Amino acid sequence: MKLAAKFVCLVLALCLKYVTPLDNGVARMPPMGWLAWERFRCVTDCKTFPDDCISEKLFKDMADRMAADGWRDVGYQYINIDDCWMARERDDQGRLYADPERFPSGIQGLANYIHSKGLKLGIYEDYGSLTCGGYPGSQGHEATDAQTFAEWGVDMLKFDGCYSNDSSKAIGYPLMSAALNKTGRPIVYSCSWPAYEGGLPPKVNYTELGEICNLWRNYGDIQDSWDSIIDIIEWWAVNQDVLVSAAGPGRWNDPDMLIVGDYSLSIGQCQAQFGMWAILAAPLFMSNDLRHLEKEKMAILQNQGIIAVSQDKLGVQGKRYVKKNGIQAWSRPLSEGHFAVAILSTRTDGTPTEVTFTLNELNIKQATSYALYDLFEMKTVGKFLNKDLIVTYVNPNGIKMFRASPVSMEIIEEFDVWLNL
Ligand SMILES: *[C@@H]1O[C@H](CO)[C@@H](O)[C@H](O)[C@H]1NC(C)=O
Ligand SMILES: *[C@@H]1O[C@H](CO)[C@@H](O)[C@H](O)[C@H]1NC(C)=O
Ligand SMILES: *[C@@H]1O[C@H](CO)[C@@H](O)[C@H](O)[C@H]1NC(C)=O
């Protein structure tokens, strides 16, 4: 089967793109959910911080909000624990267990609660002697830990890479993949491995990653700042030829969590991160406090037009085609001949910038004409030939996002067409 497919792709001269994705049936679209780390870190002092410490209360609160506030209905599914959930030692059978004071129901109890809300539970471990926060690591315990997670009803594993070296990681990440498979429970497998190796070939083998992991962190941790977002986007753009071919259904590049709703971003910057993560076919894990979220930021994160771009079944990651004077233009191919377009501004000169582009420039030319729909304004802006000059205005540190849908056009004026005027 594999050989036959390889032969077919040889015939079609598509061999360079041929990858057998991890065959565990999950994360066919970029997974969506909530992850504790960026916002809640490793706060374990529940006496001083009863609402914000890493405890079962925090994850139950988030599950309640996910179910009650419409998150689950628009596609957010996973509630994910990060580091610092464990007791400091394994039990006498060598098994991991949660800190009993902070997780009195244990992870299994928490999983039952989360499943009862129609959601899924993710957990965190590390391939090394210790986790980054100094809790017991999985090295030498891969099969036991995979089995423990499966028995608890865990649906996703983020596998970090502190306290291990390059050669042991090259053994450990495939070993855990096989151990998860052996449990028989489909568990989304998120690998931090490439982020520890600089994220690029030849050190990182994206073919292998696609065969053993569902998603992987390529680059450093996101922080609560616009600079961090722009740094990540720039790295994705500069390395897009490597990254775009690595991604596809069941195997995703992960630029890290959404910080929309946290301390640092303006509304425009929130739109920009959310829109760009959809263009990048990125997993959408919010790390914010769903109990205290402004209505406008909630509306951004629940924008169904943007979510449809993220979850498009073609599963092709977008690319940057233009970067000039603090303006960048990206497009992402979608199913049925549609495209998503992002015009991103990192300019700071006060007033909206006039931007002129053609669909041709963004590699959108399969059809001769397209209808453009503004995904944040939620309105149709017009029909355009792929060679038409399109003019739009982008706010400083902001974004414009469009869906371009192929249309037949009887009569079209040959002059420039102005958007949003
Ligand atoms: C385990 O791997 C096999 C072979 O790739 C696959 O068919 C099966 O669905 C996998 N099972 C799980 C639970 O991941
Ligand atoms: C890497 O770690 C493994 C396991 O701890 C150890 O056996 C090995 O010697 C280490 N290799 C290097 C190059 O440090
Ligand atoms: C990368 O991994 C694939 C699949 O495991 C393997 O066939 C290939 O030889 C590896 N490439 C390199 C350069 O090691």
Short mmCIF file of C-alpha atoms and ligand atoms in Angstrom, two decimals:
data_model
loop_
_atom_site.label_atom_id
_atom_site.label_comp_id
_atom_site.label_asym_id
_atom_site.label_seq_id
_atom_site.Cartn_x
_atom_site.Cartn_y
_atom_site.Cartn_z
CA MET A 1 0.00 0.00 0.00
CA LYS A 2 2.70 2.40 1.05
CA LEU A 3 4.89 1.23 -1.84
CA ALA A 4 2.03 1.55 -4.31
CA ALA A 5 1.34 5.06 -3.13
CA LYS A 6 5.02 5.88 -3.45
CA PHE A 7 4.97 4.53 -7.00
CA VAL A 8 1.91 6.61 -7.91
CA CYS A 9 3.51 9.72 -6.52
CA LEU A 10 6.67 8.92 -8.44
CA VAL A 11 4.62 8.74 -11.61
CA LEU A 12 2.94 12.02 -10.76
CA ALA A 13 6.29 13.53 -9.80
CA LEU A 14 4.85 14.47 -6.42
CA CYS A 15 7.31 12.48 -4.38
CA LEU A 16 8.75 15.40 -2.50
CA LYS A 17 5.31 16.06 -1.02
CA TYR A 18 4.59 12.45 -0.12
CA VAL A 19 4.12 11.94 3.60
CA THR A 20 2.29 9.21 5.49
CA PRO A 21 0.63 11.11 8.29
CA LEU A 22 0.28 9.70 11.77
CA ASP A 23 -2.64 7.31 11.37
CA ASN A 24 -4.49 7.79 14.66
CA GLY A 25 -7.62 9.36 13.18
CA VAL A 26 -7.45 12.58 15.24
CA ALA A 27 -6.54 16.23 14.55
CA ARG A 28 -7.52 16.00 10.88
CA MET A 29 -8.16 19.76 11.25
CA PRO A 30 -5.99 21.98 13.45
CA PRO A 31 -7.25 21.17 16.98
CA MET A 32 -9.03 23.94 18.91
CA GLY A 33 -9.25 24.44 22.63
CA TRP A 34 -7.74 26.04 25.69
CA LEU A 35 -4.30 25.52 27.25
CA ALA A 36 -3.24 26.77 30.67
CA TRP A 37 0.41 27.69 30.19
CA GLU A 38 0.74 31.21 28.76
CA ARG A 39 -1.82 32.76 31.11
CA PHE A 40 -1.56 30.61 34.27
CA ARG A 41 2.03 29.26 34.14
CA CYS A 42 3.15 27.28 37.17
CA VAL A 43 1.19 28.93 39.97
CA THR A 44 0.80 26.22 42.62
CA ASP A 45 0.00 28.35 45.67
CA CYS A 46 -3.75 27.82 45.91
CA LYS A 47 -4.00 29.48 49.32
CA THR A 48 -2.91 32.84 47.92
CA PHE A 49 -4.35 32.35 44.42
CA PRO A 50 -7.38 30.07 44.80
CA ASP A 51 -8.87 31.01 41.41
CA ASP A 52 -5.68 31.07 39.35
CA CYS A 53 -3.53 28.20 40.63
CA ILE A 54 -3.03 25.00 38.59
CA SER A 55 -5.82 22.94 40.13
CA GLU A 56 -8.87 20.99 39.11
CA LYS A 57 -10.99 24.05 39.95
CA LEU A 58 -9.25 26.05 37.20
CA PHE A 59 -9.88 23.40 34.54
CA LYS A 60 -13.47 22.81 35.67
CA ASP A 61 -14.12 26.56 35.58
CA MET A 62 -12.79 26.70 32.01
CA ALA A 63 -14.85 23.67 30.98
CA ASP A 64 -17.96 25.35 32.42
CA ARG A 65 -17.28 28.51 30.42
CA MET A 66 -16.48 26.52 27.25
CA ALA A 67 -19.83 24.77 27.43
CA ALA A 68 -21.92 27.75 28.59
CA ASP A 69 -20.49 30.63 26.56
CA GLY A 70 -20.66 29.21 23.05
CA TRP A 71 -17.03 28.11 22.68
CA ARG A 72 -17.82 24.44 22.25
CA ASP A 73 -20.51 25.26 19.69
CA VAL A 74 -18.05 27.07 17.39
CA GLY A 75 -15.46 24.26 17.57
CA TYR A 76 -13.29 24.68 20.68
CA GLN A 77 -13.00 21.22 22.14
CA TYR A 78 -9.90 20.57 24.25
CA ILE A 79 -9.23 21.74 27.81
CA ASN A 80 -5.51 21.22 28.25
CA ILE A 81 -3.40 21.03 31.37
CA ASP A 82 0.23 22.16 31.05
CA ASP A 83 3.15 21.69 33.47
CA CYS A 84 2.98 21.57 37.28
CA TRP A 85 -0.06 19.31 37.71
CA MET A 86 1.80 16.34 39.17
CA ALA A 87 2.87 15.20 42.58
CA ARG A 88 6.66 15.55 43.02
CA GLU A 89 7.25 11.77 42.95
CA ARG A 90 5.77 8.75 41.19
CA ASP A 91 3.66 6.35 43.29
CA ASP A 92 5.03 2.98 44.53
CA GLN A 93 4.02 1.35 41.21
CA GLY A 94 6.04 3.96 39.33
CA ARG A 95 2.94 5.70 38.02
CA LEU A 96 2.35 9.42 37.76
CA TYR A 97 -0.42 10.98 39.82
CA ALA A 98 -1.78 14.49 40.21
CA ASP A 99 -0.97 16.66 43.23
CA PRO A 100 -3.67 15.38 45.63
CA GLU A 101 -4.35 18.76 47.24
CA ARG A 102 -4.82 20.64 44.00
CA PHE A 103 -6.55 17.79 42.13
CA PRO A 104 -8.63 16.00 44.79
CA SER A 105 -10.64 14.07 42.12
CA GLY A 106 -7.48 12.99 40.31
CA ILE A 107 -7.07 13.36 36.56
CA GLN A 108 -9.61 10.63 35.92
CA GLY A 109 -12.25 12.52 37.89
CA LEU A 110 -11.41 15.70 36.00
CA ALA A 111 -11.57 13.83 32.67
CA ASN A 112 -15.03 12.53 33.55
CA TYR A 113 -16.19 16.05 34.36
CA ILE A 114 -14.77 17.47 31.14
CA HIS A 115 -16.23 14.65 29.04
CA SER A 116 -19.64 15.23 30.66
CA LYS A 117 -19.53 18.75 29.16
CA GLY A 118 -18.93 17.34 25.67
CA LEU A 119 -15.27 18.40 25.79
CA LYS A 120 -11.92 16.63 25.72
CA LEU A 121 -8.99 16.69 28.15
CA GLY A 122 -5.35 17.26 27.29
CA ILE A 123 -2.39 16.68 29.58
CA TYR A 124 1.32 17.56 29.69
CA GLU A 125 4.47 15.52 30.16
CA ASP A 126 8.11 15.87 29.16
CA TYR A 127 10.60 13.52 27.58
CA GLY A 128 13.43 13.94 30.01
CA SER A 129 14.40 13.18 33.55
CA LEU A 130 12.18 16.09 34.72
CA THR A 131 9.54 18.39 33.25
CA CYS A 132 10.56 22.01 32.65
CA GLY A 133 8.96 22.84 36.03
CA GLY A 134 10.92 20.09 37.81
CA TYR A 135 8.21 17.40 38.08
CA PRO A 136 8.86 13.73 37.15
CA GLY A 137 9.69 13.24 33.44
CA SER A 138 8.74 10.30 31.21
CA GLN A 139 12.18 9.04 30.22
CA GLY A 140 12.24 5.31 30.93
CA HIS A 141 8.51 5.31 31.79
CA GLU A 142 7.03 5.85 28.30
CA ALA A 143 4.76 2.79 28.19
CA THR A 144 3.56 3.21 31.79
CA ASP A 145 2.77 6.90 31.29
CA ALA A 146 0.97 6.36 27.98
CA GLN A 147 -1.10 3.60 29.59
CA THR A 148 -1.86 5.77 32.63
CA PHE A 149 -3.04 8.66 30.44
CA ALA A 150 -5.22 6.33 28.35
CA GLU A 151 -6.77 4.77 31.49
CA TRP A 152 -7.59 8.20 32.85
CA GLY A 153 -9.39 9.09 29.62
CA VAL A 154 -6.90 11.68 28.36
CA ASP A 155 -7.46 12.83 24.75
CA MET A 156 -4.29 14.80 23.99
CA LEU A 157 -0.68 14.89 25.18
CA LYS A 158 1.72 17.82 24.96
CA PHE A 159 5.18 16.28 25.23
CA ASP A 160 7.86 18.78 26.20
CA GLY A 161 11.63 18.44 25.92
CA CYS A 162 13.40 19.88 28.98
CA TYR A 163 16.09 17.80 30.73
CA SER A 164 16.93 15.58 27.76
CA ASN A 165 19.61 15.84 25.06
CA ASP A 166 19.30 15.74 21.25
CA SER A 167 20.11 12.06 20.89
CA SER A 168 17.72 10.92 23.59
CA LYS A 169 14.93 13.10 22.12
CA ALA A 170 15.42 11.32 18.77
CA ILE A 171 14.60 8.09 20.58
CA GLY A 172 12.01 9.39 23.03
CA TYR A 173 9.55 11.16 20.73
CA PRO A 174 9.01 8.14 18.43
CA LEU A 175 8.92 5.85 21.48
CA MET A 176 6.08 7.82 23.08
CA SER A 177 4.23 7.89 19.75
CA ALA A 178 4.38 4.09 19.60
CA ALA A 179 3.41 3.81 23.28
CA LEU A 180 0.34 6.01 22.74
CA ASN A 181 -0.65 3.94 19.72
CA LYS A 182 -0.32 0.74 21.75
CA THR A 183 -2.88 1.93 24.31
CA GLY A 184 -5.53 1.74 21.59
CA ARG A 185 -6.94 5.14 22.62
CA PRO A 186 -6.70 7.87 19.97
CA ILE A 187 -4.66 10.61 21.68
CA VAL A 188 -3.62 13.78 19.86
CA TYR A 189 0.17 13.91 20.16
CA SER A 190 1.80 17.35 20.36
CA CYS A 191 5.60 17.28 20.18
CA SER A 192 7.81 20.12 21.41
CA TRP A 193 10.81 18.36 19.86
CA PRO A 194 11.61 20.62 16.85
CA ALA A 195 11.47 23.79 18.99
CA TYR A 196 14.47 22.40 20.88
CA GLU A 197 16.36 21.72 17.62
CA GLY A 198 16.02 25.13 15.97
CA GLY A 199 12.99 24.09 13.94
CA LEU A 200 14.77 23.61 10.59
CA PRO A 201 16.30 20.86 8.45
CA PRO A 202 18.72 19.18 8.41
CA LYS A 203 18.45 18.95 12.19
CA VAL A 204 14.67 18.65 12.08
CA ASN A 205 13.16 15.94 9.87
CA TYR A 206 9.62 17.08 9.08
CA THR A 207 8.82 13.86 7.23
CA GLU A 208 9.47 11.90 10.37
CA LEU A 209 7.54 14.38 12.54
CA GLY A 210 4.51 14.00 10.28
CA GLU A 211 4.69 10.25 10.77
CA ILE A 212 4.85 10.30 14.57
CA CYS A 213 3.19 13.53 15.80
CA ASN A 214 -0.10 15.33 15.07
CA LEU A 215 1.36 18.75 15.77
CA TRP A 216 4.65 20.18 16.84
CA ARG A 217 6.06 23.35 18.30
CA ASN A 218 8.62 24.63 15.79
CA TYR A 219 9.80 27.75 17.58
CA GLY A 220 10.15 29.48 20.96
CA ASP A 221 7.34 30.05 23.47
CA ILE A 222 4.88 32.84 22.82
CA GLN A 223 4.82 35.62 25.41
CA ASP A 224 2.12 38.15 26.21
CA SER A 225 3.24 40.76 23.67
CA TRP A 226 2.68 41.96 20.10
CA ASP A 227 6.45 41.78 19.49
CA SER A 228 6.34 38.07 20.27
CA ILE A 229 3.51 37.57 17.74
CA ILE A 230 5.32 39.51 15.00
CA ASP A 231 8.55 37.61 15.70
CA ILE A 232 6.71 34.30 15.29
CA ILE A 233 4.94 35.42 12.09
CA GLU A 234 8.24 36.57 10.60
CA TRP A 235 9.92 33.23 11.34
CA TRP A 236 6.97 31.41 9.73
CA ALA A 237 7.25 33.63 6.63
CA VAL A 238 11.01 33.33 6.24
CA ASN A 239 10.84 29.53 6.56
CA GLN A 240 7.56 29.02 4.72
CA ASP A 241 8.94 26.73 2.03
CA VAL A 242 9.95 24.20 4.67
CA LEU A 243 6.90 24.66 6.87
CA VAL A 244 4.09 24.69 4.30
CA SER A 245 5.00 21.26 2.92
CA ALA A 246 5.34 19.82 6.43
CA ALA A 247 1.71 20.61 7.29
CA GLY A 248 -1.48 18.82 6.27
CA PRO A 249 -4.43 16.95 7.75
CA GLY A 250 -3.26 15.21 10.93
CA ARG A 251 0.13 17.00 11.04
CA TRP A 252 0.40 20.69 11.89
CA ASN A 253 3.01 23.32 12.60
CA ASP A 254 2.22 24.98 15.93
CA PRO A 255 3.15 28.65 16.41
CA ASP A 256 1.92 28.34 20.04
CA MET A 257 -1.06 29.65 21.96
CA LEU A 258 -3.50 32.49 21.27
CA ILE A 259 -2.97 35.34 23.73
CA VAL A 260 -6.19 37.12 22.71
CA GLY A 261 -7.90 38.22 25.94
CA ASP A 262 -4.69 38.58 27.94
CA TYR A 263 -2.98 41.77 29.11
CA SER A 264 -1.13 43.17 26.12
CA LEU A 265 -3.05 43.26 22.84
CA SER A 266 -5.31 45.94 21.38
CA ILE A 267 -8.48 44.85 19.58
CA GLY A 268 -6.71 45.21 16.22
CA GLN A 269 -3.78 43.11 17.42
CA CYS A 270 -6.21 40.46 18.71
CA GLN A 271 -7.77 40.30 15.23
CA ALA A 272 -4.30 40.09 13.73
CA GLN A 273 -3.17 37.14 15.84
CA PHE A 274 -6.42 35.24 15.38
CA GLY A 275 -6.55 35.91 11.63
CA MET A 276 -2.89 35.03 11.06
CA TRP A 277 -3.16 31.80 13.07
CA ALA A 278 -6.03 30.80 10.74
CA ILE A 279 -3.90 31.61 7.67
CA LEU A 280 -1.08 29.50 9.18
CA ALA A 281 -3.41 26.48 9.66
CA ALA A 282 -2.30 26.63 13.29
CA PRO A 283 -3.82 24.77 16.21
CA LEU A 284 -6.08 27.28 18.01
CA PHE A 285 -5.42 27.00 21.73
CA MET A 286 -6.49 30.03 23.71
CA SER A 287 -4.54 30.73 26.87
CA ASN A 288 -6.65 33.34 28.61
CA ASP A 289 -9.13 33.62 31.43
CA LEU A 290 -12.50 32.66 29.97
CA ARG A 291 -14.14 33.85 33.20
CA HIS A 292 -13.04 37.42 32.52
CA LEU A 293 -13.00 38.17 28.82
CA GLU A 294 -14.16 41.36 27.11
CA LYS A 295 -17.11 40.90 24.75
CA GLU A 296 -15.18 42.28 21.76
CA LYS A 297 -12.31 39.82 22.25
CA MET A 298 -14.74 36.96 22.69
CA ALA A 299 -16.40 37.94 19.41
CA ILE A 300 -13.00 37.83 17.66
CA LEU A 301 -12.24 34.34 19.00
CA GLN A 302 -15.71 33.13 18.03
CA ASN A 303 -15.68 34.66 14.52
CA GLN A 304 -17.05 31.79 12.45
CA GLY A 305 -15.71 33.07 9.16
CA ILE A 306 -12.17 33.02 10.51
CA ILE A 307 -12.72 29.64 12.19
CA ALA A 308 -13.91 28.25 8.84
CA VAL A 309 -10.58 29.36 7.32
CA SER A 310 -8.68 27.64 10.14
CA GLN A 311 -10.68 24.43 9.88
CA ASP A 312 -10.79 24.21 6.08
CA LYS A 313 -10.65 20.57 5.03
CA LEU A 314 -7.95 21.06 2.41
CA GLY A 315 -5.53 21.60 5.32
CA VAL A 316 -3.01 23.68 3.35
CA GLN A 317 -1.02 26.30 5.24
CA GLY A 318 -0.88 29.85 3.86
CA LYS A 319 2.09 31.78 2.51
CA ARG A 320 3.36 35.34 2.48
CA TYR A 321 3.63 36.85 -1.00
CA VAL A 322 4.33 40.52 -0.29
CA LYS A 323 6.32 42.37 2.37
CA LYS A 324 6.90 46.05 1.81
CA ASN A 325 6.92 49.19 3.95
CA GLY A 326 5.50 47.48 7.05
CA ILE A 327 2.66 45.83 5.13
CA GLN A 328 2.52 42.11 4.40
CA ALA A 329 0.05 40.19 2.26
CA TRP A 330 -0.68 36.49 2.76
CA SER A 331 -3.02 33.99 1.16
CA ARG A 332 -4.13 30.48 2.01
CA PRO A 333 -5.79 28.09 -0.48
CA LEU A 334 -9.10 26.68 0.76
CA SER A 335 -11.31 23.91 -0.52
CA GLU A 336 -13.54 24.37 -3.60
CA GLY A 337 -11.24 26.97 -5.11
CA HIS A 338 -11.67 29.53 -2.34
CA PHE A 339 -8.83 31.48 -0.73
CA ALA A 340 -8.25 33.40 2.46
CA VAL A 341 -6.37 36.69 2.24
CA ALA A 342 -4.69 38.61 5.05
CA ILE A 343 -3.25 42.11 4.77
CA LEU A 344 -1.24 42.68 7.95
CA SER A 345 0.21 46.00 9.06
CA THR A 346 3.08 46.45 11.50
CA ARG A 347 3.15 50.18 10.82
CA THR A 348 2.84 52.63 13.69
CA ASP A 349 2.16 55.88 11.84
CA GLY A 350 -1.18 56.65 13.42
CA THR A 351 -3.62 56.56 10.56
CA PRO A 352 -4.89 53.63 8.43
CA THR A 353 -2.59 52.78 5.52
CA GLU A 354 -3.91 52.59 1.97
CA VAL A 355 -2.88 49.24 0.49
CA THR A 356 -3.26 48.27 -3.17
CA PHE A 357 -2.95 44.65 -4.27
CA THR A 358 -4.12 42.23 -6.95
CA LEU A 359 -5.30 38.68 -6.38
CA ASN A 360 -2.71 37.55 -8.95
CA GLU A 361 0.07 38.82 -6.69
CA LEU A 362 -1.24 36.54 -3.94
CA ASN A 363 -1.25 33.51 -6.23
CA ILE A 364 -5.05 33.62 -6.53
CA LYS A 365 -5.58 33.09 -10.24
CA GLN A 366 -7.26 29.73 -10.85
CA ALA A 367 -10.50 31.58 -11.62
CA THR A 368 -10.66 34.89 -13.43
CA SER A 369 -13.00 36.53 -10.96
CA TYR A 370 -13.68 36.37 -7.23
CA ALA A 371 -16.15 37.79 -4.74
CA LEU A 372 -14.42 39.20 -1.67
CA TYR A 373 -15.99 38.99 1.77
CA ASP A 374 -14.47 40.94 4.67
CA LEU A 375 -14.25 38.40 7.52
CA PHE A 376 -13.99 40.89 10.39
CA GLU A 377 -16.42 43.50 9.02
CA MET A 378 -18.66 40.57 7.97
CA LYS A 379 -19.74 42.05 4.67
CA THR A 380 -19.26 41.49 0.97
CA VAL A 381 -16.97 44.09 -0.53
CA GLY A 382 -17.31 43.36 -4.25
CA LYS A 383 -16.34 41.24 -7.22
CA PHE A 384 -12.91 41.48 -8.78
CA LEU A 385 -10.99 40.09 -11.71
CA ASN A 386 -7.77 38.51 -10.53
CA LYS A 387 -5.82 41.31 -12.22
CA ASP A 388 -7.86 44.19 -10.74
CA LEU A 389 -6.17 46.62 -8.42
CA ILE A 390 -7.91 46.27 -5.06
CA VAL A 391 -7.54 49.04 -2.53
CA THR A 392 -8.11 48.63 1.17
CA TYR A 393 -7.16 50.40 4.40
CA VAL A 394 -5.36 48.68 7.25
CA ASN A 395 -5.02 50.14 10.74
CA PRO A 396 -1.60 50.46 12.39
CA ASN A 397 -0.74 47.06 13.95
CA GLY A 398 -3.92 45.66 12.46
CA ILE A 399 -5.24 43.30 9.83
CA LYS A 400 -7.79 42.98 7.03
CA MET A 401 -9.01 39.46 6.28
CA PHE A 402 -11.01 38.37 3.26
CA ARG A 403 -12.44 35.19 1.84
CA ALA A 404 -12.12 35.14 -1.95
CA SER A 405 -14.72 32.91 -3.62
CA PRO A 406 -14.64 32.15 -7.34
CA VAL A 407 -17.61 33.71 -9.16
CA SER A 408 -18.61 34.19 -12.73
CA MET A 409 -18.74 37.81 -13.67
CA GLU A 410 -20.73 39.05 -16.61
CA ILE A 411 -19.74 42.67 -16.63
CA ILE A 412 -16.80 44.04 -14.77
CA GLU A 413 -15.35 47.48 -14.96
CA GLU A 414 -11.71 47.61 -15.88
CA PHE A 415 -10.75 50.38 -13.47
CA ASP A 416 -9.51 50.07 -9.95
CA VAL A 417 -12.18 48.98 -7.55
CA TRP A 418 -12.22 50.55 -4.13
CA LEU A 419 -12.99 48.61 -1.03
CA ASN A 420 -14.67 50.05 2.01
CA LEU A 421 -15.18 53.52 0.64
C1 LIG B 1 -2.01 2.66 15.61
O1 LIG B 1 -1.29 2.60 14.41
C2 LIG B 1 -1.95 1.87 13.36
C3 LIG B 1 -1.01 1.79 12.18
O2 LIG B 1 -0.62 3.06 11.75
C4 LIG B 1 -3.26 2.55 13.03
O3 LIG B 1 -3.95 1.86 12.03
C5 LIG B 1 -4.11 2.66 14.28
O4 LIG B 1 -5.30 3.39 14.02
C6 LIG B 1 -3.34 3.34 15.39
N1 LIG B 1 -4.13 3.34 16.61
C7 LIG B 1 -4.19 4.37 17.45
C8 LIG B 1 -5.07 4.20 18.65
O5 LIG B 1 -3.56 5.39 17.30
C1 LIG B 2 21.98 11.83 26.36
O1 LIG B 2 21.15 11.33 27.40
C2 LIG B 2 21.19 9.94 27.52
C3 LIG B 2 20.12 9.52 28.52
O2 LIG B 2 20.16 10.31 29.67
C4 LIG B 2 22.60 9.48 27.91
O3 LIG B 2 22.66 8.08 28.03
C5 LIG B 2 23.56 9.94 26.84
O4 LIG B 2 24.89 9.64 27.21
C6 LIG B 2 23.44 11.44 26.58
N1 LIG B 2 24.20 11.78 25.41
C7 LIG B 2 24.98 12.85 25.32
C8 LIG B 2 25.67 13.07 24.02
O5 LIG B 2 25.11 13.64 26.24
C1 LIG B 3 13.54 11.63 7.53
O1 LIG B 3 12.59 10.70 8.00
C2 LIG B 3 12.09 9.85 6.99
C3 LIG B 3 10.92 9.06 7.58
O2 LIG B 3 11.19 8.57 8.85
C4 LIG B 3 13.22 8.97 6.50
O3 LIG B 3 12.73 8.09 5.49
C5 LIG B 3 14.30 9.87 5.94
O4 LIG B 3 15.43 9.09 5.55
C6 LIG B 3 14.75 10.91 6.95
N1 LIG B 3 15.61 11.87 6.29
C7 LIG B 3 16.80 12.17 6.74
C8 LIG B 3 17.57 13.18 5.96
O5 LIG B 3 17.27 11.64 7.73
#
